[in-house]
Amino acid sequence: MTQSIQPVIAGPIFNQDSTDFFYCRTPEQMSAPEVHAYIDRLARAGIGTYVSCGNAMKANFATEVWECEWSGYDPAGPDDQPVLRHLPPASVALTRNRLDSVKRLADQGVDYHREVLARCRHHGIGAWMSVRMNDVHGCMDDDNPLLSRFFVEQRAARKLRAMHRDRFWMDRALDWERPEVQEHYFKLVCELLNRYDLDGLELDWMRFVVHFRPGRELEGGKVITAWMRRVKTECAKAAARLGHPVRLGARVPTRPETARRLGLDGVAWAKEGLIDLLVAAPFWATADFDVPVAEWQRLLAGTAVHFTVSVEVRYQPAPEGPAQMISPALLSGLAATIRHGGADSVYLFNIFPTGHGLEGQWGADNYDAVIRALRDPATVAARERVHAITYHDVRAPGEPNGNALPATDLKWDQPSPGGFAFRVQTGPKPEAGRACVLTVEWAAPAPEATAVRTHVNGRELKLIATDKGVWRYAVPTALLEDEAQVVEIETPGKDTVVRLELQIAAKG
Amino acid sequence: MTQSIQPVIAGPIFNQDSTDFFYCRTPEQMSAPEVHAYIDRLARAGIGTYVSCGNAMKANFATEVWECEWSGYDPAGPDDQPVLRHLPPASVALTRNRLDSVKRLADQGVDYHREVLARCRHHGIGAWMSVRMNDVHGCMDDDNPLLSRFFVEQRAARKLRAMHRDRFWMDRALDWERPEVQEHYFKLVCELLNRYDLDGLELDWMRFVVHFRPGRELEGGKVITAWMRRVKTECAKAAARLGHPVRLGARVPTRPETARRLGLDGVAWAKEGLIDLLVAAPFWATADFDVPVAEWQRLLAGTAVHFTVSVEVRYQPAPEGPAQMISPALLSGLAATIRHGGADSVYLFNIFPTGHGLEGQWGADNYDAVIRALRDPATVAARERVHAITYHDVRAPGEPNGNALPATDLKWDQPSPGGFAFRVQTGPKPEAGRACVLTVEWAAPAPEATAVRTHVNGRELKLIATDKGVWRYAVPTALLEDEAQVVEIETPGKDTVVRLELQIAAKG
């Protein structure tokens, strides 16, 4: 087996929370070769760095300092045992399969992450671990296999983040200003750094984004920064032990000022030299098609940080509206804007081959082809791409909602009174000959087509098809600009746009 | 007369478009001593830099390269002469007074700006000129004293910015990608640099913010940057002529990414060393109480630029909602956040002693006291201050509306489902003993007071007064944080908040 050290961080970066492996396989399939085969498959697809997530509230390996995922679960027990009885009945079998699988592998003496990391090194893929810093999956349930004793104790003592409201799972996030919370996570981080041969450790602050009592975000951010300095020291110790660098990374929201206002000041961490990898990420509701990549680049100028943007598997144009899994064309479109903006790579979150069924939807070959294309900006830009309007699914407490969709014509609103305007990020200007189509979907009832005028960059478009509320316009390729297009729509009434996409055909 | 050279840029910076002087005085009052007295009065109030605006579409002095404001106007002619007949009848007398005044002064051989700048030097006040780069006041009228021949020709040739819509005055901005537009303004800039003894020249891109065909903003930004390099060269020539530095400044929108997306890339100009002064400014509808000052500071790190935030005279919590002139407490509150965020000074736009009637509303002594307090962050923070929620009145084409008010409880919205959250910038944490009151105004009908719970930074507040829809809460000073507070309001129904202010009493 070749042991290669990853000299720099390479993309695409693939985050795996281990559920894809354990949910989608039976206990009988558990073995070290099965783990290797999983990594081999991603290596063929061309990933550059693999980030293996070790925990939610519990660890998914045989930890000596936390609880394991299967702690409190009796594989031989009934479906109404304490940790299962509060689950929706439909999910009990899946949960048991996952717990049985993860336990079976550990019981064989196989450490899932050790195998994963070693196999990554074998392929020359960057081998990272990730820690979710405040995962609260299951927090509204009385009991649940996901709940840690530590969380349950903090909850019972009403020490969580927003107990004055206590209505929503994010209200039940741990309060990171509490020393016991900091020490709880520090233990796990130290275990990972001591236990594994890893190229880097990612702190995933996006699970679940809010770590402080409302209004305490800026003070709390100082606490996190101080805590990260301790982790950085531990990384240096691990590097000395391992004889190669152990880098530190962080996932933060997609907008720098929102991140700062949540106490997740990725720019400050980069400037201080605390981190080597910074991931701008949505929470979960939708991939974010309007990340200010250029602004991040400027803020990080002069640092050596590897900057990347995390793509989520979900595509949802408007909050509470319909959603679908991201398509190859949407992923290519988004990735083209990320790379065009200057990000060092594309980061994939929940973009699992089997989990969420992407291979099934896309086809296995297509899955590999999309992932591989992310390595090179020109390659991904040459694919069929769809550029869409979504929203930022993370806001700091009190930050106003700036969702672009659904858009209802306010008539008086500047800078486009009497209509709508959208700004769609589109990455590099497409080459001549690549057909472009604009799709606009209306809430019912759609307006009269003859009463609507639609412009891209000031040029009126020709409506080529209407299918109920979904209208398609031909867009002359020559009028497209680099980076972004402005779409203006004028309607006589109070109509509502619910979806807008700009499709660019693959390079001929 | 002492000639003193301004060594560095000093605040507060006071922009005067000359209308305050000419509108509020009669032609009979026009004289050089009257101009001096105006500056003397502002010097007493404590301004550090005076920025004298030389133009809208026409110049307000006896230009040799453009038209003067009184070009085309016949002082002896009737009210229905061509340039007057399209005005609202109520404004004809005021307009004539202004034109008669500005012409009378020039006819005496007095150059308004020359007198202004010299008097500033006499007082040791920084003496700047400002050029409005695309003022379109009056552009919807067939004729008007404000319209230049150049504009009328561009309009007739349909060469303006958004003729595909041509519905709103910003649609009729000049298109700065046109060489004739660039040369038109270059002539004026060169005249100012050759004609006057000035410490700096400000390019006011905020009049009227949009300078390109929709979608052409990023390409257009390159044109502006190239044009500014030419101006920088002319500044150097003027400095050589005058024997002291002639600095260059620019006004751009309050958010850096919005500015970039409008082609007004202040950060890039600062990094290139093109500018010495950068002013983040709203357009006009409202003073902006949530300028991301910390983010600007970071983006400008490593540059020598003087960064300042422009305060407008209008306070409007929500678009299309009620508005009022800014009060001393509102101005002190906003200035406290600007200085606390690290801006080098506070910039005043339309904050005229007589125009807009501020002296009348505030009292003359209070006007001076407020202006003087802006010199020192601690002094302004010690005053009674009111921190409010407003909105960003400038967006790039297609940027979604992120207005905080009016706020209607969406119930499902994160991160505060079942309620509202507001983030109020408040500058430095007030000292113990300074009383704090939160004001919340509801759209009618207001909810039942017993059904509403309101928290600041997670602590429930006591309602101390209700006056119809205006509710006041006592806020314990000890729970306030530095920089910003999170206000959360829970209501059972679909209620709407239209105004929110946090008042901090003066330091005892």
XYZ file of C-alpha atoms in Angstrom, chain A residues 104-454:
351
model
C -21.495 -4.866 13.608
C -18.520 -3.251 11.913
C -17.092 -2.018 15.214
C -17.691 -5.400 16.840
C -15.486 -6.955 14.151
C -12.690 -4.710 15.384
C -12.858 -2.632 12.223
C -12.567 1.104 12.803
C -14.587 2.649 9.984
C -12.657 5.932 9.882
C -9.249 4.284 10.156
C -10.100 2.189 7.100
C -11.525 5.170 5.268
C -8.535 7.391 5.928
C -6.012 4.692 5.033
C -7.834 3.934 1.801
C -7.838 7.630 0.925
C -4.076 7.737 1.459
C -3.762 4.679 -0.739
C -5.449 6.637 -3.537
C -3.665 9.907 -2.855
C -6.880 11.510 -1.708
C -6.772 14.033 1.133
C -7.962 12.280 4.304
C -9.849 14.492 6.731
C -12.125 14.081 9.721
C -15.058 16.371 10.501
C -16.687 17.152 13.822
C -20.244 18.469 13.947
C -20.025 21.120 16.624
C -23.663 21.227 17.718
C -25.780 18.634 15.996
C -29.307 18.519 17.418
C -30.987 15.930 15.236
C -33.723 14.388 17.363
C -33.638 17.106 20.018
C -37.425 17.546 20.189
C -37.938 13.864 21.049
C -38.040 12.660 24.638
C -35.645 9.914 23.679
C -33.985 8.829 20.476
C -30.819 6.883 19.610
C -29.316 10.163 18.442
C -29.534 11.899 21.836
C -26.447 11.971 24.019
C -26.577 11.861 27.816
C -24.727 15.154 27.782
C -27.435 16.801 25.682
C -30.254 15.296 27.725
C -28.661 16.626 30.919
C -28.198 20.103 29.465
C -31.778 20.054 28.242
C -33.115 18.915 31.621
C -31.189 21.739 33.283
C -32.595 24.184 30.706
C -29.077 25.236 29.726
C -29.727 25.197 25.991
C -29.553 28.158 23.669
C -33.049 29.645 23.566
C -35.106 28.196 26.387
C -37.124 31.410 26.587
C -38.775 30.164 23.406
C -37.978 26.441 23.269
C -40.166 25.858 20.272
C -37.856 24.842 17.467
C -34.915 22.482 17.283
C -32.421 25.313 16.889
C -33.706 26.703 20.195
C -32.329 23.493 21.687
C -28.785 23.843 20.430
C -26.122 23.663 23.117
C -24.904 27.009 24.429
C -21.249 27.243 23.443
C -20.534 29.884 26.059
C -20.792 27.109 28.670
C -17.387 25.678 29.613
C -18.833 22.180 29.916
C -19.914 22.357 26.255
C -16.460 23.492 25.187
C -14.798 20.690 27.150
C -17.248 18.107 25.861
C -16.238 18.829 22.271
C -12.580 19.318 23.095
C -12.459 15.737 24.354
C -13.763 14.407 21.069
C -11.458 16.569 18.999
C -8.429 15.383 20.982
C -9.494 11.781 20.583
C -9.743 12.150 16.805
C -6.347 13.833 16.616
C -4.764 11.103 18.707
C -6.580 8.159 17.231
C -6.274 8.690 13.497
C -3.743 9.429 10.802
C -5.447 12.419 9.226
C -4.479 15.285 6.922
C -6.893 17.645 8.517
C -9.697 18.197 10.961
C -12.797 20.131 9.964
C -14.938 21.872 12.585
C -18.450 21.823 11.186
C -20.116 24.861 12.762
C -22.979 24.515 10.260
C -24.499 21.771 12.369
C -26.639 23.563 13.526
C -25.277 27.055 12.927
C -26.621 28.755 16.090
C -24.401 28.242 19.108
C -25.277 31.111 21.434
C -28.147 32.696 23.221
C -29.765 35.262 20.894
C -27.767 38.493 21.023
C -24.671 36.767 22.453
C -23.267 35.819 19.059
C -20.427 38.353 18.938
C -19.252 37.701 22.493
C -19.707 34.012 21.896
C -17.618 34.199 18.768
C -14.672 35.230 20.935
C -15.183 32.068 22.973
C -15.140 29.921 19.847
C -12.018 31.635 18.543
C -10.206 31.068 21.831
C -11.323 27.442 21.813
C -10.043 27.011 18.258
C -6.626 28.236 19.338
C -6.510 25.286 21.728
C -7.497 22.952 18.913
C -4.809 24.402 16.675
C -2.237 23.503 19.331
C -3.575 19.956 19.401
C -3.298 19.786 15.612
C 0.357 20.727 15.897
C 0.891 17.929 18.418
C -0.802 15.462 16.092
C 1.360 16.673 13.224
C 4.478 16.065 15.314
C 3.239 12.589 16.179
C 2.341 11.757 12.578
C 5.254 13.428 10.848
C 3.043 15.381 8.450
C 0.828 18.447 8.642
C -2.575 18.173 10.272
C -4.637 21.030 8.956
C -7.631 22.727 10.499
C -10.800 23.674 8.651
C -14.184 25.191 9.400
C -17.625 25.314 7.814
C -19.459 28.637 8.161
C -22.457 30.300 6.437
C -22.321 31.439 2.819
C -22.186 35.184 3.555
C -19.218 36.590 5.449
C -21.123 39.187 7.448
C -23.825 36.684 8.384
C -21.096 34.336 9.555
C -19.516 37.049 11.684
C -22.887 38.014 13.145
C -23.399 34.384 14.160
C -20.045 34.305 15.973
C -18.558 32.187 13.173
C -15.944 34.618 12.002
C -14.186 32.590 9.335
C -12.371 35.637 7.996
C -10.891 36.421 11.412
C -9.821 32.809 11.830
C -8.139 32.874 8.434
C -6.382 36.171 9.143
C -5.097 34.825 12.455
C -3.763 31.731 10.701
C -5.988 29.463 12.754
C -7.462 27.637 9.771
C -6.212 26.242 6.478
C -9.601 25.434 4.963
C -12.712 27.599 4.972
C -15.994 26.229 3.672
C -18.871 28.623 2.937
C -21.984 26.504 3.284
C -25.766 26.718 3.322
C -27.534 24.938 6.124
C -29.592 22.354 4.301
C -32.783 23.705 2.773
C -31.194 24.575 -0.546
C -27.967 24.863 -2.443
C -27.112 28.562 -2.498
C -26.822 29.913 -6.053
C -25.752 33.410 -4.977
C -22.740 32.981 -2.720
C -20.642 36.190 -2.838
C -17.493 34.345 -3.852
C -15.689 37.464 -5.046
C -16.265 39.127 -1.692
C -14.955 36.114 0.218
C -11.861 36.118 -1.980
C -11.205 39.728 -1.142
C -11.699 39.252 2.560
C -9.315 36.294 2.546
C -6.651 38.045 0.449
C -3.223 37.655 1.979
C -4.149 34.470 3.815
C -3.094 30.996 2.714
C -6.513 29.516 3.347
C -8.109 27.141 0.848
C -11.549 28.608 0.193
C -14.356 26.421 -1.036
C -18.141 26.564 -1.329
C -20.329 23.756 -0.111
C -23.102 22.517 -2.394
C -26.176 20.972 -0.785
C -28.178 18.185 -2.377
C -31.439 20.085 -2.198
C -32.652 22.710 -4.691
C -35.480 24.868 -3.381
C -36.147 28.211 -5.130
C -38.290 29.664 -2.325
C -38.649 28.893 1.382
C -41.529 26.525 2.067
C -41.882 25.989 -1.692
C -41.366 22.829 -3.697
C -37.905 21.278 -3.613
C -36.084 18.627 -5.580
C -32.747 16.894 -5.477
C -30.083 18.823 -7.347
C -29.610 17.726 -10.956
C -26.308 17.332 -12.828
C -27.068 20.512 -14.788
C -27.860 22.488 -11.619
C -24.725 21.202 -9.896
C -22.645 22.049 -12.958
C -24.188 25.508 -13.109
C -23.544 26.234 -9.467
C -20.035 24.796 -9.597
C -19.234 26.924 -12.648
C -20.096 30.077 -10.706
C -18.122 28.916 -7.667
C -14.987 28.240 -9.695
C -15.459 31.319 -11.880
C -15.635 33.440 -8.732
C -12.200 32.169 -7.751
C -12.946 29.540 -5.108
C -10.205 26.937 -4.868
C -12.584 24.010 -5.160
C -16.168 22.771 -4.916
C -17.253 21.054 -1.704
C -20.003 18.429 -1.739
C -22.312 17.947 1.220
C -25.002 15.269 1.165
C -24.081 14.611 -2.477
C -23.948 10.868 -1.825
C -24.001 8.301 -4.617
C -26.559 6.065 -2.893
C -28.044 8.161 -0.080
C -30.616 10.609 -1.503
C -30.616 8.412 -4.567
C -28.414 10.530 -6.830
C -26.929 7.596 -8.709
C -30.424 6.339 -9.311
C -31.614 9.721 -10.586
C -28.527 10.711 -12.501
C -27.143 7.313 -13.527
C -23.921 6.016 -11.984
C -21.747 7.061 -14.935
C -23.203 10.521 -14.910
C -22.575 10.826 -11.167
C -18.889 10.096 -11.747
C -18.689 12.430 -14.714
C -20.195 15.343 -12.775
C -17.889 14.872 -9.806
C -14.843 14.583 -12.024
C -15.743 17.742 -13.956
C -15.539 19.754 -10.734
C -11.741 19.395 -10.758
C -11.379 21.905 -13.554
C -13.255 25.194 -14.001
C -13.240 24.996 -17.804
C -14.523 21.426 -17.827
C -17.456 22.116 -15.564
C -18.272 25.337 -17.431
C -18.413 23.387 -20.704
C -21.150 21.048 -19.411
C -24.836 21.696 -19.706
C -25.516 24.020 -16.816
C -28.541 25.519 -15.192
C -28.211 28.697 -13.128
C -31.009 29.261 -10.693
C -32.367 31.654 -8.116
C -32.521 30.293 -4.564
C -32.194 31.930 -1.167
C -29.747 32.083 1.723
C -31.128 29.528 4.169
C -29.018 30.862 7.046
C -29.504 34.257 8.635
C -28.107 35.654 11.841
C -30.834 36.255 14.441
C -32.671 39.377 13.356
C -31.182 39.566 9.887
C -34.033 40.313 7.526
C -35.254 37.843 5.014
C -33.857 38.746 1.608
C -35.381 35.903 -0.364
C -35.604 36.570 -4.084
C -38.490 34.130 -4.562
C -41.452 34.033 -4.491
C -41.367 37.473 -6.130
C -44.524 39.534 -6.278
C -44.537 42.735 -8.252
C -44.703 45.582 -5.751
C -45.066 48.158 -8.531
C -43.312 50.889 -6.566
C -40.131 48.994 -5.819
C -36.811 50.294 -7.089
C -34.710 49.748 -9.086
C -37.352 48.168 -11.340
C -40.676 49.813 -10.586
C -43.551 48.149 -12.367
C -41.823 44.829 -12.578
C -39.384 42.348 -11.156
C -35.663 42.100 -11.515
C -33.499 39.092 -10.783
C -29.734 38.809 -10.806
C -28.600 35.310 -11.749
C -24.998 34.287 -11.198
C -23.877 32.385 -14.280
C -20.087 32.054 -14.113
C -18.114 32.435 -17.339
C -19.826 33.866 -20.391
C -20.772 30.912 -22.620
C -19.190 30.451 -26.026
C -21.126 31.348 -29.170
C -23.385 28.563 -30.312
C -24.380 27.289 -26.865
C -28.157 27.599 -26.748
C -29.562 29.459 -23.750
C -33.076 29.219 -22.407
C -34.676 31.191 -19.609
C -37.378 29.424 -17.610
C -39.859 31.451 -15.570
C -42.500 29.726 -13.477
C -45.565 31.672 -12.278
C -47.820 31.001 -9.359
C -51.324 30.276 -10.635
C -52.914 32.092 -12.287
C -50.151 33.012 -14.716
C -50.535 36.402 -16.391
C -51.613 36.816 -20.000
C -48.502 36.131 -22.057
C -49.176 39.046 -24.388
C -49.142 41.462 -21.441
C -45.696 40.458 -20.156
C -42.362 41.806 -21.347
C -39.149 40.053 -20.342
